[in-house]
Tab-separated table of C-alpha atoms in Angstrom:
chain	number	residue	atom	x	y	z
A	1	MET	CA	-74.511	-42.702	-12.937
A	2	VAL	CA	-73.316	-43.252	-9.367
A	3	LEU	CA	-70.448	-45.459	-8.170
A	4	GLY	CA	-70.537	-46.925	-4.662
A	5	LEU	CA	-67.348	-48.504	-3.334
A	6	ILE	CA	-67.586	-51.361	-0.846
A	7	TRP	CA	-64.648	-53.114	0.795
A	8	ASN	CA	-65.588	-56.683	1.726
A	9	LEU	CA	-63.340	-57.467	4.691
A	10	LYS	CA	-64.249	-61.162	4.707
A	11	ASP	CA	-63.126	-61.777	1.125
A	12	ASP	CA	-60.616	-58.877	1.069
A	13	CYS	CA	-62.289	-57.667	-2.091
A	14	LEU	CA	-63.036	-54.140	-3.295
A	15	SER	CA	-66.490	-53.984	-4.869
A	16	CYS	CA	-67.918	-51.237	-7.013
A	17	LYS	CA	-71.702	-51.088	-7.315
A	18	ILE	CA	-72.951	-49.151	-10.288
A	19	ASN	CA	-76.284	-47.396	-10.096
A	20	CYS	CA	-77.631	-48.259	-13.514
A	21	HIS	CA	-80.459	-50.206	-15.101
A	22	LYS	CA	-78.661	-53.564	-15.138
A	23	ASN	CA	-77.426	-53.198	-11.564
A	24	GLU	CA	-74.029	-54.597	-12.461
A	25	GLY	CA	-70.854	-54.203	-10.457
A	26	ILE	CA	-67.103	-54.644	-10.420
A	27	LYS	CA	-65.091	-56.676	-7.939
A	28	ILE	CA	-61.309	-56.435	-7.589
A	29	PRO	CA	-59.776	-59.060	-5.238
A	30	ARG	CA	-57.048	-57.533	-3.077
A	31	CYS	CA	-55.537	-60.606	-1.432
A	32	LEU	CA	-52.055	-61.638	-2.587
A	33	ASN	CA	-50.318	-64.850	-1.587
A	34	LEU	CA	-46.722	-64.872	-2.765
A	35	SER	CA	-45.489	-67.342	-0.176
A	36	SER	CA	-47.189	-70.447	-1.549
A	37	ASN	CA	-45.188	-73.338	-2.998
A	38	GLY	CA	-44.896	-74.019	-6.699
A	39	ILE	CA	-44.064	-70.471	-7.842
A	40	LYS	CA	-41.627	-70.534	-10.773
A	41	GLN	CA	-41.348	-66.832	-11.537
A	42	ILE	CA	-42.726	-63.464	-10.422
A	43	THR	CA	-42.628	-60.406	-12.678
A	44	LEU	CA	-44.114	-56.899	-12.742
A	45	HIS	CA	-45.521	-55.348	-15.910
A	46	VAL	CA	-45.958	-51.589	-16.071
A	47	PHE	CA	-48.140	-49.972	-18.748
A	48	CYS	CA	-47.881	-46.217	-19.426
A	49	ASP	CA	-50.097	-44.002	-21.568
A	50	ALA	CA	-51.197	-40.404	-22.051
A	51	SER	CA	-53.797	-38.306	-23.849
A	52	LYS	CA	-54.577	-34.598	-24.016
A	53	LYS	CA	-56.708	-34.990	-20.888
A	54	ALA	CA	-54.524	-37.111	-18.606
A	55	TYR	CA	-51.495	-39.340	-18.232
A	56	ALA	CA	-51.467	-42.624	-16.362
A	57	ALA	CA	-49.730	-45.870	-15.493
A	58	CYS	CA	-50.732	-49.236	-14.036
A	59	VAL	CA	-48.779	-52.146	-12.598
A	60	PHE	CA	-49.735	-55.805	-13.038
A	61	LEU	CA	-48.246	-58.667	-11.045
A	62	ARG	CA	-47.663	-61.902	-12.967
A	63	VAL	CA	-47.025	-65.097	-11.014
A	64	GLU	CA	-46.089	-68.200	-12.953
A	65	TYR	CA	-46.850	-71.521	-11.297
A	66	GLU	CA	-46.077	-75.042	-12.479
A	67	GLU	CA	-49.455	-75.452	-14.182
A	68	ASN	CA	-50.983	-71.998	-14.561
A	69	VAL	CA	-50.366	-68.251	-14.620
A	70	PHE	CA	-51.879	-65.696	-12.248
A	71	VAL	CA	-52.124	-62.020	-13.257
A	72	LYS	CA	-53.570	-59.237	-11.113
A	73	LEU	CA	-53.746	-55.458	-11.122
A	74	ILE	CA	-51.668	-54.197	-8.192
A	75	GLN	CA	-51.688	-50.418	-8.524
A	76	ALA	CA	-52.824	-47.740	-10.952
A	77	LYS	CA	-52.692	-43.972	-10.997
A	78	ALA	CA	-53.911	-41.255	-13.350
A	79	ARG	CA	-53.244	-37.534	-13.267
A	80	VAL	CA	-54.949	-34.701	-15.066
A	81	ALA	CA	-52.786	-33.153	-17.774
A	82	PRO	CA	-51.268	-29.757	-16.837
A	83	LEU	CA	-53.276	-26.676	-17.766
A	84	LYS	CA	-50.215	-25.376	-19.557
A	85	ASP	CA	-50.168	-26.535	-23.164
A	86	ILE	CA	-47.860	-29.549	-23.417
A	87	SER	CA	-47.210	-31.926	-26.295
A	88	ILE	CA	-48.456	-35.527	-26.306
A	89	PRO	CA	-44.907	-36.983	-26.396
A	90	ARG	CA	-44.045	-35.027	-23.240
A	91	LEU	CA	-47.230	-36.232	-21.583
A	92	GLU	CA	-46.238	-39.770	-22.564
A	93	LEU	CA	-42.876	-39.188	-20.904
A	94	LEU	CA	-44.678	-38.035	-17.761
A	95	SER	CA	-46.686	-41.274	-17.800
A	96	CYS	CA	-43.426	-43.241	-18.036
A	97	THR	CA	-42.041	-41.298	-15.072
A	98	LEU	CA	-45.209	-42.094	-13.143
A	99	GLY	CA	-44.891	-45.752	-14.128
A	100	THR	CA	-41.342	-46.076	-12.799
A	101	ARG	CA	-42.396	-44.478	-9.502
A	102	LEU	CA	-45.332	-46.872	-9.143
A	103	ALA	CA	-43.129	-49.863	-9.932
A	104	ALA	CA	-40.548	-48.795	-7.354
A	105	SER	CA	-43.317	-48.421	-4.770
A	106	VAL	CA	-44.849	-51.841	-5.523
A	107	LYS	CA	-41.443	-53.505	-5.561
A	108	ASN	CA	-40.677	-52.098	-2.131
A	109	ASP	CA	-44.130	-52.727	-0.594
A	110	LEU	CA	-44.237	-56.360	-1.753
A	111	ASN	CA	-40.630	-56.914	-0.679
A	112	LEU	CA	-39.512	-58.083	-4.113
A	113	PRO	CA	-35.978	-56.644	-4.406
A	114	ASP	CA	-34.910	-58.863	-7.311
A	115	VAL	CA	-38.166	-58.965	-9.287
A	116	ARG	CA	-37.925	-58.511	-13.052
A	117	ILE	CA	-39.897	-55.485	-14.265
A	118	TYR	CA	-41.113	-54.856	-17.816
A	119	TYR	CA	-42.088	-51.305	-18.807
A	120	LEU	CA	-44.384	-50.776	-21.785
A	121	THR	CA	-45.425	-47.636	-23.646
A	122	ASP	CA	-46.973	-47.015	-27.056
A	123	SER	CA	-44.904	-43.850	-27.579
A	124	MET	CA	-41.814	-44.343	-29.748
A	125	THR	CA	-40.727	-40.773	-28.985
A	126	ALA	CA	-40.796	-41.365	-25.233
A	127	LEU	CA	-38.847	-44.585	-25.740
A	128	ALA	CA	-36.164	-42.712	-27.696
A	129	TRP	CA	-35.883	-40.105	-24.950
A	130	ILE	CA	-35.481	-42.836	-22.333
A	131	GLN	CA	-33.020	-45.001	-24.237
A	132	ARG	CA	-30.774	-42.266	-25.612
A	133	THR	CA	-28.829	-39.848	-23.418
A	134	ARG	CA	-28.642	-36.686	-25.477
A	135	ASP	CA	-29.205	-32.998	-24.881
A	136	TRP	CA	-32.985	-33.148	-25.183
A	137	GLY	CA	-33.675	-30.027	-23.149
A	138	VAL	CA	-34.387	-29.518	-19.449
A	139	PHE	CA	-37.890	-31.038	-19.328
A	140	VAL	CA	-36.978	-34.235	-21.182
A	141	PHE	CA	-33.522	-34.519	-19.600
A	142	ASN	CA	-34.795	-34.372	-16.005
A	143	ARG	CA	-37.577	-36.917	-16.500
A	144	GLY	CA	-35.372	-39.186	-18.579
A	145	LYS	CA	-32.714	-39.108	-15.878
A	146	GLU	CA	-35.233	-40.079	-13.188
A	147	ILE	CA	-36.604	-42.916	-15.329
A	148	ARG	CA	-33.107	-44.281	-15.984
A	149	ASN	CA	-32.283	-44.071	-12.268
A	150	LEU	CA	-35.399	-46.025	-11.288
A	151	SER	CA	-35.453	-48.573	-14.098
A	152	ASP	CA	-33.284	-50.649	-16.398
A	153	VAL	CA	-33.322	-49.053	-19.851
A	154	SER	CA	-33.263	-52.486	-21.498
A	155	SER	CA	-36.575	-53.308	-19.782
A	156	TRP	CA	-38.471	-50.667	-21.779
A	157	GLU	CA	-40.430	-51.884	-24.788
A	158	HIS	CA	-43.019	-50.659	-27.242
A	159	VAL	CA	-46.578	-51.975	-27.035
A	160	PRO	CA	-49.332	-51.390	-29.625
A	161	SER	CA	-51.885	-48.826	-28.456
A	162	LYS	CA	-54.735	-51.345	-28.676
A	163	ASN	CA	-52.904	-53.577	-26.185
A	164	ASN	CA	-51.929	-50.845	-23.752
A	165	PHE	CA	-53.917	-51.461	-20.561
A	166	ALA	CA	-53.236	-47.891	-19.370
A	167	ASP	CA	-55.242	-46.504	-22.288
A	168	ILE	CA	-58.580	-46.426	-20.431
A	169	LEU	CA	-56.874	-44.642	-17.540
A	170	SER	CA	-55.628	-41.779	-19.684
A	171	ARG	CA	-58.688	-41.495	-21.940
A	172	GLY	CA	-61.426	-42.561	-19.554
A	173	CYS	CA	-64.354	-44.881	-20.226
A	174	ARG	CA	-67.927	-45.511	-19.186
A	175	ALA	CA	-68.621	-47.729	-16.208
A	176	GLN	CA	-70.302	-50.318	-18.450
A	177	GLN	CA	-67.177	-50.509	-20.589
A	178	LEU	CA	-65.071	-51.098	-17.490
A	179	ILE	CA	-67.298	-54.046	-16.602
A	180	TYR	CA	-67.061	-55.411	-20.120
A	181	LEU	CA	-63.257	-55.238	-20.153
A	182	ARG	CA	-62.910	-56.820	-16.687
A	183	TRP	CA	-59.876	-54.536	-16.565
A	184	GLY	CA	-58.829	-54.673	-12.917
A	185	ARG	CA	-59.553	-58.359	-12.335
A	186	ASP	CA	-58.833	-60.287	-15.497
A	187	PRO	CA	-56.478	-58.728	-18.096
A	188	PRO	CA	-57.984	-59.504	-21.509
A	189	GLY	CA	-56.438	-62.460	-23.321
A	190	CYS	CA	-53.425	-62.670	-21.026
A	191	PRO	CA	-50.976	-65.096	-22.661
A	192	LYS	CA	-49.535	-68.048	-20.758
A	193	THR	CA	-46.040	-67.079	-21.851
A	194	ARG	CA	-44.193	-63.918	-20.825
A	195	PHE	CA	-46.679	-61.069	-20.430
A	196	ASN	CA	-44.949	-58.375	-22.495
A	197	ALA	CA	-44.919	-56.551	-25.799
A	198	ARG	CA	-43.237	-59.286	-27.838
A	199	ASP	CA	-45.894	-61.817	-26.904
A	200	GLN	CA	-48.642	-59.300	-27.611
A	201	ASN	CA	-47.261	-58.616	-31.081
A	202	LYS	CA	-47.223	-62.349	-31.829
A	203	SER	CA	-50.673	-62.987	-30.419
A	204	PRO	CA	-52.647	-59.751	-29.932
A	205	MET	CA	-54.656	-59.566	-26.719
A	206	LYS	CA	-58.347	-59.399	-27.423
A	207	ARG	CA	-60.550	-57.351	-25.144
A	208	ARG	CA	-63.489	-59.432	-24.041
C-alpha cells in the first residue's frame, strides 16, 4: 500500500491518496481562523499514549461559538520506543512529556498565551508521577519536573483507553482504518460540552 501526500494550496488542505482497490483518500484542512466574531471559548486538548512500539501525543483545538463547536487536529507526533528495554509506565510518562512540549509549541505558534489546556492520559501510574512530587528516581523525577514546569498539574486527567485519540499513533493502524475513524479531520463523537475526560466518561465517544 502506497501513500501519496498532496498539499492543495487553493483550499489549504493536506490530502493523502491511498493506492488501494477503493481508491479512497484522507483530507485534513489546515486553515485556522481564530479572529472571527462569535467565539466564546478556545481550549487545547492534549492526548498522550504509549505502547511497546512507540509513544505519542496529539493536540486538538476546540473553538466554541454561540451556536456550534469546532474541533480540529493541530499537531501530532510519534516516536519509536527506545531499543533499551523500558517499562510501559515509563513510556507513558515519555508520551506525557512529549504532549506538554507539543502543547507549549502550539500555544506559542497560535499566539494563545492564556488558553486553557487539558492533558489526558490513560496511564494512572504516569498521572501519579506527575501529580505527586516524591523521590521517584532520576528518570521519573526529571520528566515529571519538566511536565510540571510546562503544564498545570490540575489540568491532567485520566481518559479511558478506548477514548484516547493518541492510541492509533502509538499502536499504529491500517490506512483503511484511518479513513474509517476520520481521525485527523473529525474527532469521533465529539461532545458539544467541554471536550475532556469527564464528558467522555459520561457519554463515551463512539468511533465512527
